JSON list of C-alpha atoms in Angstrom, two decimals:
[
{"chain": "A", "resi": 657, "resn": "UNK", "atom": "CA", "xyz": [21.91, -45.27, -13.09]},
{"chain": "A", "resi": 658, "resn": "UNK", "atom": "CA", "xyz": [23.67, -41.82, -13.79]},
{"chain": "A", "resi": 659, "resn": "UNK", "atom": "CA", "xyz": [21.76, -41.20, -16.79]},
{"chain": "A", "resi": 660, "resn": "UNK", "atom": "CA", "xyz": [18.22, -42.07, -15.49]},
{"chain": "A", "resi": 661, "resn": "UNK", "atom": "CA", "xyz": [18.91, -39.45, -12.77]},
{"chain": "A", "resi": 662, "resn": "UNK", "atom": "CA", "xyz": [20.40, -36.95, -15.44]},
{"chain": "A", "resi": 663, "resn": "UNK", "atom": "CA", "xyz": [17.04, -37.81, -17.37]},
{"chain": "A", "resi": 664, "resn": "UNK", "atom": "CA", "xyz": [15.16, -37.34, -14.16]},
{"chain": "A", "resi": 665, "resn": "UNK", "atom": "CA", "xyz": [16.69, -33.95, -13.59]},
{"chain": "A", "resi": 666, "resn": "UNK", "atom": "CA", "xyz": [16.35, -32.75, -17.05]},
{"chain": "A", "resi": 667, "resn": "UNK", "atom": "CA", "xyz": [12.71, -33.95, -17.84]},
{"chain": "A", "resi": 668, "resn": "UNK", "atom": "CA", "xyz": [11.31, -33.46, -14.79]},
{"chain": "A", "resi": 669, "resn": "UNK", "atom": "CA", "xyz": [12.84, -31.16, -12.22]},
{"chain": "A", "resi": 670, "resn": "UNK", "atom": "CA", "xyz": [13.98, -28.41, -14.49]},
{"chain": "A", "resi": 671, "resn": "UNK", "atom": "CA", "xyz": [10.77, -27.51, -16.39]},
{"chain": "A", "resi": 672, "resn": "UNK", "atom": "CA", "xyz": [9.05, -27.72, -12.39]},
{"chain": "A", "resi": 673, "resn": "UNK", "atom": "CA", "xyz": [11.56, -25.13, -11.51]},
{"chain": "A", "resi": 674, "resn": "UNK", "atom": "CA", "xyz": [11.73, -22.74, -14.19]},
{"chain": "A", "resi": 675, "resn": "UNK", "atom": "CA", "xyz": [7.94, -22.66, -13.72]},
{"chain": "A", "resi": 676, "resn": "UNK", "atom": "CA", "xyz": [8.02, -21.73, -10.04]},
{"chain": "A", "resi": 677, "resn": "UNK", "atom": "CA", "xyz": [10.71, -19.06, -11.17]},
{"chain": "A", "resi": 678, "resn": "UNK", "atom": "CA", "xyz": [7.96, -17.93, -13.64]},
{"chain": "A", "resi": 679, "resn": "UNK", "atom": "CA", "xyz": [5.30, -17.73, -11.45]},
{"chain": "A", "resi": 680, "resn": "UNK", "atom": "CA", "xyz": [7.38, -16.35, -8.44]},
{"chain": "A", "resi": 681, "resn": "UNK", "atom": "CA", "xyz": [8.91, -13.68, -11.20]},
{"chain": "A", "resi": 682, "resn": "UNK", "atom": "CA", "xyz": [4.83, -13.12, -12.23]},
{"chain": "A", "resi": 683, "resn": "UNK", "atom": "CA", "xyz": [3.80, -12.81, -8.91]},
{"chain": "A", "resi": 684, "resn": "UNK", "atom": "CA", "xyz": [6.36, -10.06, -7.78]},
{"chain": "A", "resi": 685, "resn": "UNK", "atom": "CA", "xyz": [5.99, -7.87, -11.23]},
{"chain": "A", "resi": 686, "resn": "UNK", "atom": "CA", "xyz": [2.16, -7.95, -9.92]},
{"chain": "A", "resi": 687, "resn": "UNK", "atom": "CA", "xyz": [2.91, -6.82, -6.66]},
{"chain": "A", "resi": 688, "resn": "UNK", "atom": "CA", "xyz": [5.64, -4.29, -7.81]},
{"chain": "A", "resi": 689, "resn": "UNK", "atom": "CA", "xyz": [2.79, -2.43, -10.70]},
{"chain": "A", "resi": 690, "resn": "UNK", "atom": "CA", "xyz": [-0.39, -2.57, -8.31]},
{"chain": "A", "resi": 691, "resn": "UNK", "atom": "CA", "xyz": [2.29, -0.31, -5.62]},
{"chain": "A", "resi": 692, "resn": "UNK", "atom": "CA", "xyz": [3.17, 1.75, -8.54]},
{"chain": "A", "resi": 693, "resn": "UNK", "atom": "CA", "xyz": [-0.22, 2.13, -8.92]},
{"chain": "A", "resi": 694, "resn": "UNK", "atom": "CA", "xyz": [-1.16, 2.80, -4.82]},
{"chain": "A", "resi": 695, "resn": "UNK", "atom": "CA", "xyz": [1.78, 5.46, -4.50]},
{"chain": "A", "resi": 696, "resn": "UNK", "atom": "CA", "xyz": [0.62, 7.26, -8.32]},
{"chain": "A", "resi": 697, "resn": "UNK", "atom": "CA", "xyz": [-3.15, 7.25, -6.82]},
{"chain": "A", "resi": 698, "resn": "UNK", "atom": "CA", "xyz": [-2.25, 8.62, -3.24]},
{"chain": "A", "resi": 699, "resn": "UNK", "atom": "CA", "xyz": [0.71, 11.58, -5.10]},
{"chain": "A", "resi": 700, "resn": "UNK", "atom": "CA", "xyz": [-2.33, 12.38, -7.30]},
{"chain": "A", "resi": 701, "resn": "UNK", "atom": "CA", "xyz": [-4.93, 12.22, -4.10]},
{"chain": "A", "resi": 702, "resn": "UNK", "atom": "CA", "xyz": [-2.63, 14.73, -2.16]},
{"chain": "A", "resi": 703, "resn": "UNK", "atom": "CA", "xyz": [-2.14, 17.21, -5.21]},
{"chain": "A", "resi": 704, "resn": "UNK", "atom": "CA", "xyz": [-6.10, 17.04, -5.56]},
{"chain": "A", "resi": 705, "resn": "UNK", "atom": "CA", "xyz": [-6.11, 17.99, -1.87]},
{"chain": "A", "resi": 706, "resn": "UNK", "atom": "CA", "xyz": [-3.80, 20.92, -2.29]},
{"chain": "A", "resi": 707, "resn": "UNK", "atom": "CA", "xyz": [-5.72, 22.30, -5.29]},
{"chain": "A", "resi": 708, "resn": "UNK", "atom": "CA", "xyz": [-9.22, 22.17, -3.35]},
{"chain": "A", "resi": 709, "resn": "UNK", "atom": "CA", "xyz": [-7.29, 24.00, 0.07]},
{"chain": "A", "resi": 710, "resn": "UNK", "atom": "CA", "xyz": [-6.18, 26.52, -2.67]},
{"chain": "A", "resi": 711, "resn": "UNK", "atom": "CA", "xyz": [-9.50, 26.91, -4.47]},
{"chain": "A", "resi": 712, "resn": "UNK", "atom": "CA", "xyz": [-12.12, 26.81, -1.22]},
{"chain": "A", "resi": 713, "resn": "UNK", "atom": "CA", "xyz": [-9.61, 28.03, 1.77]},
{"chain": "A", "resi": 714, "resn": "UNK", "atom": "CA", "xyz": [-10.29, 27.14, 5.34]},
{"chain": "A", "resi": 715, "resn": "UNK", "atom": "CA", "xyz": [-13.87, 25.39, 5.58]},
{"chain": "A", "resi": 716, "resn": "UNK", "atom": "CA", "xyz": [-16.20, 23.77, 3.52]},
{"chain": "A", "resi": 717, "resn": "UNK", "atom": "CA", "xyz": [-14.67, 20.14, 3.83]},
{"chain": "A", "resi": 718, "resn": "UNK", "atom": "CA", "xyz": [-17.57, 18.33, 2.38]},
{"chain": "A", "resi": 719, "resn": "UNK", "atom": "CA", "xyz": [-17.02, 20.98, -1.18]},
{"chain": "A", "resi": 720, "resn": "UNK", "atom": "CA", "xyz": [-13.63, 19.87, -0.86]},
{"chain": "A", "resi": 721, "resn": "UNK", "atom": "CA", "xyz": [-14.20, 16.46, -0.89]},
{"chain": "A", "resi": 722, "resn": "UNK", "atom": "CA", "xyz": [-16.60, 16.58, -3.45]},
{"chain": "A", "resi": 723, "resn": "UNK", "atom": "CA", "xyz": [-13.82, 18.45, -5.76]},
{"chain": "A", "resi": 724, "resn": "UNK", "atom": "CA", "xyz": [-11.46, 15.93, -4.88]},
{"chain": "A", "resi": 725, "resn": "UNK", "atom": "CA", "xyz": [-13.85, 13.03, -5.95]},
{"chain": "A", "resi": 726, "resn": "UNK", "atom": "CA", "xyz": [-15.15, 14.17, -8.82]},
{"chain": "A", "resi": 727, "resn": "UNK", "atom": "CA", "xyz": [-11.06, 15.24, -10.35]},
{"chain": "A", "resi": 728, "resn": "UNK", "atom": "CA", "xyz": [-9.55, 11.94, -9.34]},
{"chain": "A", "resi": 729, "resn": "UNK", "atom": "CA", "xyz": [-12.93, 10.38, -11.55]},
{"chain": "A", "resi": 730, "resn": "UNK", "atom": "CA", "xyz": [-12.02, 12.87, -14.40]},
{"chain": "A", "resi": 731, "resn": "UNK", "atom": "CA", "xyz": [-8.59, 11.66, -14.28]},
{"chain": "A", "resi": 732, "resn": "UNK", "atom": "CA", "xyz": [-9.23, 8.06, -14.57]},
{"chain": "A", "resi": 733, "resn": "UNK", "atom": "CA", "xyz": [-8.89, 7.08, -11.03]},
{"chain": "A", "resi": 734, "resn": "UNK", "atom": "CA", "xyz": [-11.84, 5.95, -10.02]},
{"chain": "A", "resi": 735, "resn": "UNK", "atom": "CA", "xyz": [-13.83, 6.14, -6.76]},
{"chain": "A", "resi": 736, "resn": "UNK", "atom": "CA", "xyz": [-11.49, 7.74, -4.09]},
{"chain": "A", "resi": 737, "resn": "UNK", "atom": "CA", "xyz": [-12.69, 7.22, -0.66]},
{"chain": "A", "resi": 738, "resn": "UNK", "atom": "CA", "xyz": [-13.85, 9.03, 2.28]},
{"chain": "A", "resi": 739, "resn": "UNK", "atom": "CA", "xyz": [-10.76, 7.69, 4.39]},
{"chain": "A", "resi": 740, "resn": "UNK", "atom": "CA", "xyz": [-8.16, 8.25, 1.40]},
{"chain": "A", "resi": 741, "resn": "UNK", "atom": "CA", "xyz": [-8.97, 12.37, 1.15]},
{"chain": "A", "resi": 742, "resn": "UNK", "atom": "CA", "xyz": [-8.51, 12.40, 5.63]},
{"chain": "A", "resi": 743, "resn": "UNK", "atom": "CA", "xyz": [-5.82, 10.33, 5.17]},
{"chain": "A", "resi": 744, "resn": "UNK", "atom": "CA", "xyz": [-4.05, 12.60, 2.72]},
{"chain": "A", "resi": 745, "resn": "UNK", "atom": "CA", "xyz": [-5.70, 16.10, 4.30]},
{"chain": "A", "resi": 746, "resn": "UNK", "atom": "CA", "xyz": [-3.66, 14.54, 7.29]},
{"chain": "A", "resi": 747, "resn": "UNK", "atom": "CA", "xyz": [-0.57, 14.21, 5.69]},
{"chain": "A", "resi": 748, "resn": "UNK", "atom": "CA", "xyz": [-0.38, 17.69, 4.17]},
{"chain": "A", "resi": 749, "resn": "UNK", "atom": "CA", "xyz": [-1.33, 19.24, 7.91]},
{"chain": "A", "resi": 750, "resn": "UNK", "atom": "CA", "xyz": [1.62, 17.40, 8.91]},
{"chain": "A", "resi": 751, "resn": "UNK", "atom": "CA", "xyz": [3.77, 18.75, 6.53]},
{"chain": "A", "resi": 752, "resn": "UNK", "atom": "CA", "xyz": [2.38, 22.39, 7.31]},
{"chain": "A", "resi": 753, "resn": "UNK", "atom": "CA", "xyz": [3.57, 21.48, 10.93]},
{"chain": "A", "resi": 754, "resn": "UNK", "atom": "CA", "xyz": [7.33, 20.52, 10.54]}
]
């Protein structure tokens, strides 16, 4: 009886556990890259910001925008949208405050 439950274990419930491991270890190396990826798109959103306050001053948001949408598609980023630019125009008018 011992060694049909030793089998047991070995045949069956190991290999089902070091494959939930696997996919549990997959699923949080996913997770962990596409944040990487969220907080390197937002740093290079806000530096894009910066550089079109520098370059057009006070004013002429939609140029701004524009500038910032056509860099982050030069730099491999893809479509950045509408809400991302506020969202990070925001954040740098919050850090002018403090």
């Amino acid at each position: 009886m011992g060694d049909v439950i030793g089998s047991v274990l070995r045949d069956v419930v190991s290999p089902t556990l070091g494959a939930g491991l696997m996919v549990a270890g997959f699923s949080f190396v996913r997770e962990w890259a596409r944040q990487m990826k969220d907080e390197r798109k937002r740093k290079l959103v806000l530096a894009l910001v910066r550089a079109a306050e520098q370059l057009y001053g006070p004013g002429k948001g939609e140029a701004k925008r524009r500038y910032v949408r056509e860099k982050a598609k030069q730099s491999g980023l893809g479509e950045v949208a509408r809400e991302q630019v506020e969202a990070a125009v925001y954040e740098l008018t919050q850090e002018a405050a403090q």
